[in-house]
Structures are given as C-alpha cells and as structure tokens.
Amino acid sequence: MGGSAGRSAGGSAGGSAGGPVKVSVSLHLKRKGNNSLEIRSGDAPGESPEIQPPKTKNSISHPAIPRVVRLLALAHHFDGLLARGIVRDYADIAGLAGVTRARVTQIMDLLLLAPEIQEALLMGDRGFGGDITGSERRFREITQIVLWEEQVRRF
C-alpha cells in the first residue's frame, strides 16, 4: 500500500457549483535524527499562534464539522504529503499519525468517492441532496462501488 496508485479515480473535490475548496491544516514537520519525520499540529516552535477575537454573545456559531468531512480533508492532506515526497508511503503516514497502516488505507479510500460526493461533503451539501451526516462506515461502503454514477445514486 502506498503512493498514489489507484487513487486517481477520486478526482478533485473542486467543482463548478461553488468553485475550488480550500482546506487549511496547520502542521509542523520536523526531521528527527533517525531520518524520520515528526508531525505536530499547530505552529512551528517560535511562531506565535493566530490570535482569535473573543467570542461575543452575538458571534455566529458554526455547526460541528462531521467526522467523515474531517477525514476526507485529512485524506487530501495525506495525498499532498505523498505527492510532494514528504512521506514515502502509507507506513510513513501511519507512523507519524500514530495509527495503523490499515486505518490510513481506510482514510485514503475516501479519495475514491465520486467527485460530486467529495464536493458535497466538503461544501456542506449545498443543494446536492445527499446525507453528509452519515457514518464513516457508510461512506467506506460507497467507496467499494467502482462506478461514480452508482456511488452518487447510493449517496
């Protein structure tokens, strides 16, 4: 397992309805002495974190982002790490993230979802009609369907 083999079918999550989707993840990568990478969330040492204004009574509250949406964004991030050569394979990602290779495969398989489904998930289902609050297992089952048209029908 590893590399980008077999994942090109997932396509891009950007689309014509809302334009490209940008997902920002703040991570700090540090090369250790044994030539491995350490990933930490947040800013690099010595950098100050972004200062957020205090929430007021009138602040707009955003609903919680469904887990499957966060995992899809993470899959795109992992795919970028692989494409840029920062990590070699799923085993590197698993070691850095503290999960098993099987779990990395489950996360990366979300990239096999039809582009329309990925867009609906990342854009918050604006008019697509599918259920973005479904369980991760349900979406993993949909990734097993080869034809994107059938995936969309099941969504």
Coordinates of N, CA and C in Angstrom, one line a residue:
M1 N 0.8 -1.2 0.0 CA 0.0 0.0 0.0 C 0.9 1.2 0.0
G2 N 0.5 2.2 -0.6 CA 1.2 3.5 -0.6 C 1.2 4.2 -1.9
G3 N 1.9 5.3 -1.9 CA 2.0 6.1 -3.1 C 0.6 6.6 -3.5
S4 N 0.5 6.8 -4.8 CA -0.8 7.3 -5.2 C -1.5 6.3 -6.2
A5 N -1.1 5.1 -6.2 CA -1.6 4.1 -7.1 C -3.1 3.9 -6.8
G6 N -4.0 3.9 -7.7 CA -5.3 3.5 -7.5 C -6.2 4.6 -6.9
R7 N -5.7 5.8 -6.7 CA -6.5 6.8 -6.1 C -6.8 7.9 -7.0
S8 N -6.4 7.9 -8.2 CA -6.7 9.0 -9.1 C -8.2 9.0 -9.5
A9 N -8.9 7.9 -9.3 CA -10.3 7.9 -9.6 C -11.1 8.9 -8.7
G10 N -10.6 9.2 -7.5 CA -11.3 10.1 -6.6 C -11.4 11.5 -7.2
G11 N -10.5 11.9 -8.0 CA -10.7 13.2 -8.6 C -10.5 14.4 -7.6
S12 N -10.8 15.5 -8.1 CA -10.7 16.7 -7.3 C -12.0 17.1 -6.6
A13 N -12.0 17.6 -5.4 CA -13.2 18.0 -4.7 C -13.7 19.3 -5.2
G14 N -13.0 20.1 -6.0 CA -13.4 21.3 -6.5 C -14.5 21.1 -7.5
G15 N -15.4 22.0 -7.7 CA -16.4 21.8 -8.7 C -17.0 23.1 -9.3
S16 N -17.9 22.9 -10.2 CA -18.4 24.1 -10.9 C -19.4 24.9 -10.0
A17 N -20.1 24.2 -9.1 CA -21.2 24.9 -8.3 C -20.6 26.0 -7.4
G18 N -19.6 25.6 -6.6 CA -19.1 26.5 -5.6 C -17.6 26.9 -5.8
G19 N -17.0 26.4 -6.9 CA -15.6 26.7 -7.1 C -14.7 25.7 -6.3
P20 N -13.4 26.0 -6.3 CA -12.5 25.1 -5.6 C -12.7 25.2 -4.1
V21 N -12.4 24.2 -3.4 CA -12.5 24.1 -2.0 C -11.1 24.2 -1.4
K22 N -10.8 25.1 -0.4 CA -9.5 25.2 0.2 C -9.7 24.7 1.7
V23 N -8.8 23.7 2.0 CA -8.8 23.2 3.4 C -7.5 23.6 4.0
S24 N -7.4 24.2 5.1 CA -6.2 24.6 5.7 C -6.0 23.8 7.0
V25 N -4.8 23.2 7.0 CA -4.4 22.4 8.2 C -3.0 23.0 8.7
S26 N -2.9 23.3 9.9 CA -1.7 23.8 10.5 C -0.9 22.7 11.1
L27 N 0.2 22.3 10.4 CA 1.0 21.2 10.9 C 2.5 21.7 10.9
H28 N 3.3 21.1 11.8 CA 4.7 21.4 11.8 C 5.4 20.1 11.6
L29 N 6.3 20.1 10.6 CA 7.0 18.9 10.3 C 8.5 19.1 10.8
K30 N 9.0 18.1 11.5 CA 10.4 18.2 12.0 C 11.1 16.9 11.7
R31 N 12.2 17.0 11.0 CA 13.0 15.8 10.7 C 13.8 15.4 12.0
K32 N 13.7 14.2 12.4 CA 14.4 13.7 13.6 C 15.8 13.1 13.1
G33 N 16.6 12.9 14.1 CA 17.9 12.4 13.9 C 18.0 11.0 13.1
N34 N 17.0 10.2 13.3 CA 17.0 8.9 12.6 C 16.3 8.9 11.2
N35 N 16.3 10.2 10.6 CA 15.8 10.4 9.3 C 14.3 10.1 9.2
S36 N 13.6 10.2 10.3 CA 12.1 10.1 10.3 C 11.5 11.5 10.5
L37 N 10.3 11.6 10.2 CA 9.6 12.9 10.4 C 8.7 12.8 11.6
E38 N 8.6 14.0 12.3 CA 7.6 14.1 13.4 C 6.6 15.2 13.0
I39 N 5.3 14.8 13.1 CA 4.3 15.8 12.7 C 3.6 16.3 14.0
R40 N 3.5 17.6 14.2 CA 2.8 18.2 15.3 C 1.8 19.1 14.7
S41 N 0.6 19.2 15.4 CA -0.3 20.1 14.9 C 0.0 21.5 15.5
G42 N -0.4 22.5 14.9 CA -0.2 23.9 15.4 C 1.0 24.5 14.7
D43 N 1.4 25.6 15.3 CA 2.5 26.4 14.7 C 3.9 25.8 15.0
A44 N 4.9 26.1 14.2 CA 6.2 25.7 14.5 C 6.7 26.4 15.7
P45 N 7.7 25.8 16.4 CA 8.3 26.4 17.6 C 8.8 27.8 17.3
G46 N 8.5 28.8 18.1 CA 8.9 30.1 17.9 C 7.9 31.0 17.1
E47 N 6.9 30.4 16.5 CA 5.9 31.1 15.8 C 4.7 31.4 16.8
S48 N 4.2 32.5 16.7 CA 3.0 32.8 17.5 C 1.8 32.3 16.9
P49 N 0.9 31.7 17.6 CA -0.4 31.3 17.0 C -1.2 32.5 16.6
E50 N -2.2 32.2 15.7 CA -3.1 33.3 15.3 C -3.9 33.7 16.5
I51 N -4.1 34.9 16.7 CA -4.9 35.4 17.8 C -6.4 35.5 17.3
Q52 N -7.2 34.8 17.9 CA -8.6 34.8 17.6 C -9.4 35.9 18.4
P53 N -10.3 36.6 17.8 CA -11.0 37.5 18.7 C -11.9 36.8 19.6
P54 N -12.2 37.3 20.8 CA -13.0 36.6 21.7 C -14.5 36.5 21.2
K55 N -15.1 35.4 21.5 CA -16.5 35.2 21.0 C -17.4 36.1 21.9
T56 N -18.3 36.7 21.2 CA -19.3 37.5 21.9 C -20.6 36.8 21.9
K57 N -21.5 37.4 22.6 CA -22.9 36.9 22.6 C -23.5 36.9 21.2
N58 N -23.1 37.8 20.4 CA -23.6 37.9 19.0 C -22.8 37.2 18.0
S59 N -21.8 36.5 18.4 CA -21.0 35.7 17.4 C -21.8 34.7 16.7
I60 N -21.5 34.5 15.4 CA -22.1 33.4 14.7 C -21.4 32.1 15.1
S61 N -22.2 31.1 15.5 CA -21.6 29.8 15.8 C -21.8 28.9 14.6
H62 N -20.7 28.2 14.3 CA -20.7 27.3 13.2 C -21.0 25.9 13.7
P63 N -21.8 25.1 13.0 CA -22.1 23.7 13.4 C -20.9 22.9 13.4
A64 N -20.9 21.8 14.2 CA -19.7 20.9 14.2 C -19.5 20.3 12.8
I65 N -18.3 20.1 12.4 CA -18.0 19.5 11.1 C -18.1 18.0 11.3
P66 N -18.9 17.3 10.4 CA -19.0 15.9 10.6 C -17.6 15.2 10.5
R67 N -17.5 14.1 11.2 CA -16.2 13.3 11.2 C -15.7 12.9 9.8
V68 N -16.7 12.5 9.0 CA -16.3 12.0 7.7 C -15.7 13.1 6.8
V69 N -16.2 14.4 7.0 CA -15.7 15.5 6.3 C -14.3 15.8 6.7
R70 N -14.0 15.7 8.0 CA -12.7 16.0 8.5 C -11.7 14.9 8.0
L71 N -12.2 13.6 8.0 CA -11.3 12.6 7.5 C -11.1 12.7 6.0
L72 N -12.0 13.2 5.2 CA -11.8 13.4 3.8 C -10.8 14.5 3.6
A73 N -10.9 15.6 4.4 CA -9.9 16.7 4.3 C -8.5 16.1 4.7
L74 N -8.4 15.3 5.7 CA -7.2 14.6 6.1 C -6.6 13.8 5.0
A75 N -7.5 13.0 4.3 CA -7.0 12.2 3.2 C -6.4 13.0 2.1
H76 N -7.0 14.2 1.8 CA -6.4 15.1 0.8 C -5.1 15.6 1.3
H77 N -5.0 15.9 2.5 CA -3.7 16.4 3.1 C -2.6 15.3 3.0
F78 N -3.0 14.1 3.4 CA -2.0 12.9 3.3 C -1.6 12.7 1.8
D79 N -2.6 12.8 0.9 CA -2.3 12.7 -0.5 C -1.2 13.7 -1.0
G80 N -1.4 15.0 -0.5 CA -0.4 16.0 -0.8 C 1.0 15.7 -0.3
L81 N 1.0 15.2 1.0 CA 2.3 14.8 1.5 C 3.0 13.7 0.7
L82 N 2.2 12.8 0.2 CA 2.8 11.7 -0.7 C 3.2 12.3 -2.0
A83 N 2.4 13.2 -2.6 CA 2.7 13.8 -3.9 C 4.0 14.6 -3.9
R84 N 4.2 15.3 -2.7 CA 5.4 16.2 -2.6 C 6.6 15.4 -2.1
G85 N 6.5 14.1 -1.8 CA 7.6 13.3 -1.4 C 8.0 13.5 0.1
I86 N 7.1 14.2 0.8 CA 7.4 14.4 2.3 C 7.4 13.1 3.0
V87 N 6.5 12.2 2.6 CA 6.4 10.9 3.1 C 6.5 9.9 2.0
R88 N 7.0 8.7 2.2 CA 7.1 7.8 1.1 C 5.9 6.9 0.8
D89 N 5.2 6.5 1.9 CA 4.1 5.6 1.7 C 3.2 5.7 2.9
Y90 N 2.2 4.8 2.9 CA 1.2 4.8 4.0 C 1.8 4.4 5.3
A91 N 2.9 3.6 5.3 CA 3.5 3.2 6.5 C 4.1 4.4 7.2
D92 N 4.7 5.3 6.4 CA 5.3 6.6 7.0 C 4.2 7.4 7.6
I93 N 3.1 7.5 6.9 CA 1.9 8.3 7.4 C 1.4 7.7 8.7
A94 N 1.3 6.4 8.7 CA 0.8 5.7 9.9 C 1.7 5.9 11.1
G95 N 3.0 5.8 10.9 CA 3.9 6.1 12.0 C 3.8 7.5 12.5
L96 N 3.7 8.4 11.6 CA 3.7 9.8 12.0 C 2.3 10.2 12.7
A97 N 1.3 9.6 12.2 CA -0.1 9.9 12.8 C -0.4 9.1 14.0
G98 N 0.4 8.0 14.2 CA 0.1 7.2 15.4 C -1.1 6.2 15.2
V99 N -1.3 5.8 13.9 CA -2.4 4.9 13.6 C -1.8 3.7 12.8
T100 N -2.6 2.7 12.6 CA -2.1 1.6 11.8 C -2.2 1.9 10.3
R101 N -1.5 1.1 9.5 CA -1.5 1.3 8.1 C -2.9 1.0 7.5
A102 N -3.6 0.1 8.2 CA -5.0 -0.3 7.8 C -5.9 1.0 7.9
R103 N -5.7 1.7 9.0 CA -6.5 2.9 9.3 C -6.2 4.0 8.2
V104 N -4.9 4.1 7.9 CA -4.5 5.1 6.8 C -5.2 4.7 5.5
T105 N -5.2 3.4 5.2 CA -5.9 2.9 4.0 C -7.4 3.3 4.0
Q106 N -8.0 3.1 5.2 CA -9.4 3.4 5.3 C -9.6 4.9 5.0
I107 N -8.8 5.7 5.6 CA -8.9 7.2 5.4 C -8.7 7.6 3.9
M108 N -7.6 7.0 3.3 CA -7.2 7.3 2.0 C -8.3 6.8 1.0
D109 N -9.0 5.8 1.3 CA -10.0 5.2 0.4 C -11.1 6.2 0.2
L110 N -11.3 7.2 1.1 CA -12.3 8.2 0.9 C -12.1 9.0 -0.4
L111 N -10.8 9.0 -0.9 CA -10.5 9.7 -2.1 C -11.1 9.0 -3.3
L112 N -11.6 7.8 -3.1 CA -12.2 7.0 -4.2 C -13.7 7.4 -4.4
L113 N -14.2 8.3 -3.5 CA -15.6 8.7 -3.7 C -15.7 9.6 -4.9
A114 N -16.8 9.5 -5.6 CA -17.1 10.4 -6.8 C -16.8 11.8 -6.4
P115 N -16.3 12.6 -7.4 CA -16.0 14.0 -7.2 C -17.2 14.8 -6.7
E116 N -18.4 14.4 -7.1 CA -19.7 15.1 -6.7 C -19.9 14.9 -5.2
I117 N -19.6 13.7 -4.8 CA -19.8 13.3 -3.3 C -18.8 14.1 -2.5
Q118 N -17.5 14.1 -2.9 CA -16.5 14.8 -2.2 C -16.8 16.3 -2.1
E119 N -17.3 16.8 -3.2 CA -17.7 18.2 -3.2 C -18.8 18.5 -2.2
A120 N -19.8 17.6 -2.3 CA -21.0 17.8 -1.4 C -20.5 17.7 0.1
L121 N -19.6 16.8 0.4 CA -19.1 16.7 1.8 C -18.3 17.9 2.2
L122 N -17.4 18.4 1.3 CA -16.5 19.5 1.7 C -17.3 20.8 1.7
M123 N -18.3 20.9 0.8 CA -19.0 22.2 0.7 C -20.2 22.2 1.7
G124 N -20.5 21.2 2.4 CA -21.6 21.1 3.3 C -22.9 20.8 2.6
D125 N -22.9 20.0 1.5 CA -24.1 19.6 0.8 C -25.0 20.7 0.4
R126 N -24.4 21.6 -0.3 CA -25.2 22.8 -0.8 C -26.1 22.4 -2.0
G127 N -27.2 21.8 -1.8 CA -28.2 21.5 -2.9 C -27.9 20.2 -3.5
F128 N -27.0 19.4 -3.1 CA -26.8 18.1 -3.8 C -27.8 17.1 -3.4
G129 N -28.3 17.1 -2.2 CA -29.3 16.2 -1.8 C -28.9 14.9 -1.0
G130 N -27.6 14.7 -0.9 CA -27.1 13.5 -0.2 C -27.0 13.8 1.3
D131 N -26.8 12.8 2.1 CA -26.7 13.0 3.5 C -25.3 13.0 4.0
I132 N -24.8 14.2 4.3 CA -23.4 14.3 4.7 C -23.1 13.9 6.2
T133 N -24.2 13.7 6.9 CA -24.0 13.3 8.3 C -23.9 11.8 8.5
G134 N -23.9 11.1 7.4 CA -23.9 9.6 7.5 C -22.6 9.1 8.2
S135 N -22.6 7.9 8.6 CA -21.4 7.3 9.3 C -20.2 7.1 8.3
E136 N -19.1 7.1 8.9 CA -17.9 6.8 8.1 C -18.0 5.5 7.4
R137 N -18.5 4.5 8.1 CA -18.7 3.2 7.6 C -19.5 3.2 6.3
R138 N -20.6 4.0 6.3 CA -21.4 4.1 5.2 C -20.7 4.6 4.0
F139 N -19.8 5.6 4.2 CA -19.0 6.2 3.1 C -17.9 5.2 2.6
R140 N -17.4 4.4 3.6 CA -16.4 3.4 3.2 C -17.0 2.4 2.3
E141 N -18.3 2.0 2.6 CA -19.0 1.1 1.7 C -19.2 1.6 0.3
I142 N -19.5 2.9 0.3 CA -19.8 3.5 -1.0 C -18.5 3.5 -1.9
T143 N -17.3 3.7 -1.2 CA -16.0 3.6 -2.0 C -15.8 2.3 -2.6
Q144 N -16.4 1.3 -2.2 CA -16.3 -0.1 -2.8 C -17.0 -0.2 -4.1
I145 N -17.8 0.8 -4.4 CA -18.6 0.8 -5.7 C -17.7 1.5 -6.8
V146 N -17.4 0.8 -7.9 CA -16.5 1.3 -8.9 C -17.0 2.5 -9.7
L147 N -18.3 2.4 -10.1 CA -18.9 3.4 -10.9 C -19.3 4.6 -10.1
W148 N -18.9 5.8 -10.5 CA -19.2 7.0 -9.8 C -20.7 7.3 -9.8
E149 N -21.4 7.0 -11.0 CA -22.8 7.2 -11.1 C -23.6 6.4 -10.0
E150 N -23.1 5.1 -9.8 CA -23.8 4.3 -8.8 C -23.5 4.8 -7.4
Q151 N -22.2 5.3 -7.2 CA -21.9 5.9 -5.9 C -22.9 7.0 -5.6
V152 N -23.1 7.9 -6.6 CA -23.9 9.1 -6.4 C -25.4 8.6 -6.1
R153 N -25.8 7.6 -6.8 CA -27.2 7.1 -6.6 C -27.3 6.5 -5.1
R154 N -26.3 5.9 -4.6 CA -26.3 5.3 -3.2 C -26.2 6.4 -2.2
F155 N -25.5 7.6 -2.6 CA -25.3 8.7 -1.6 C -26.6 9.3 -1.3

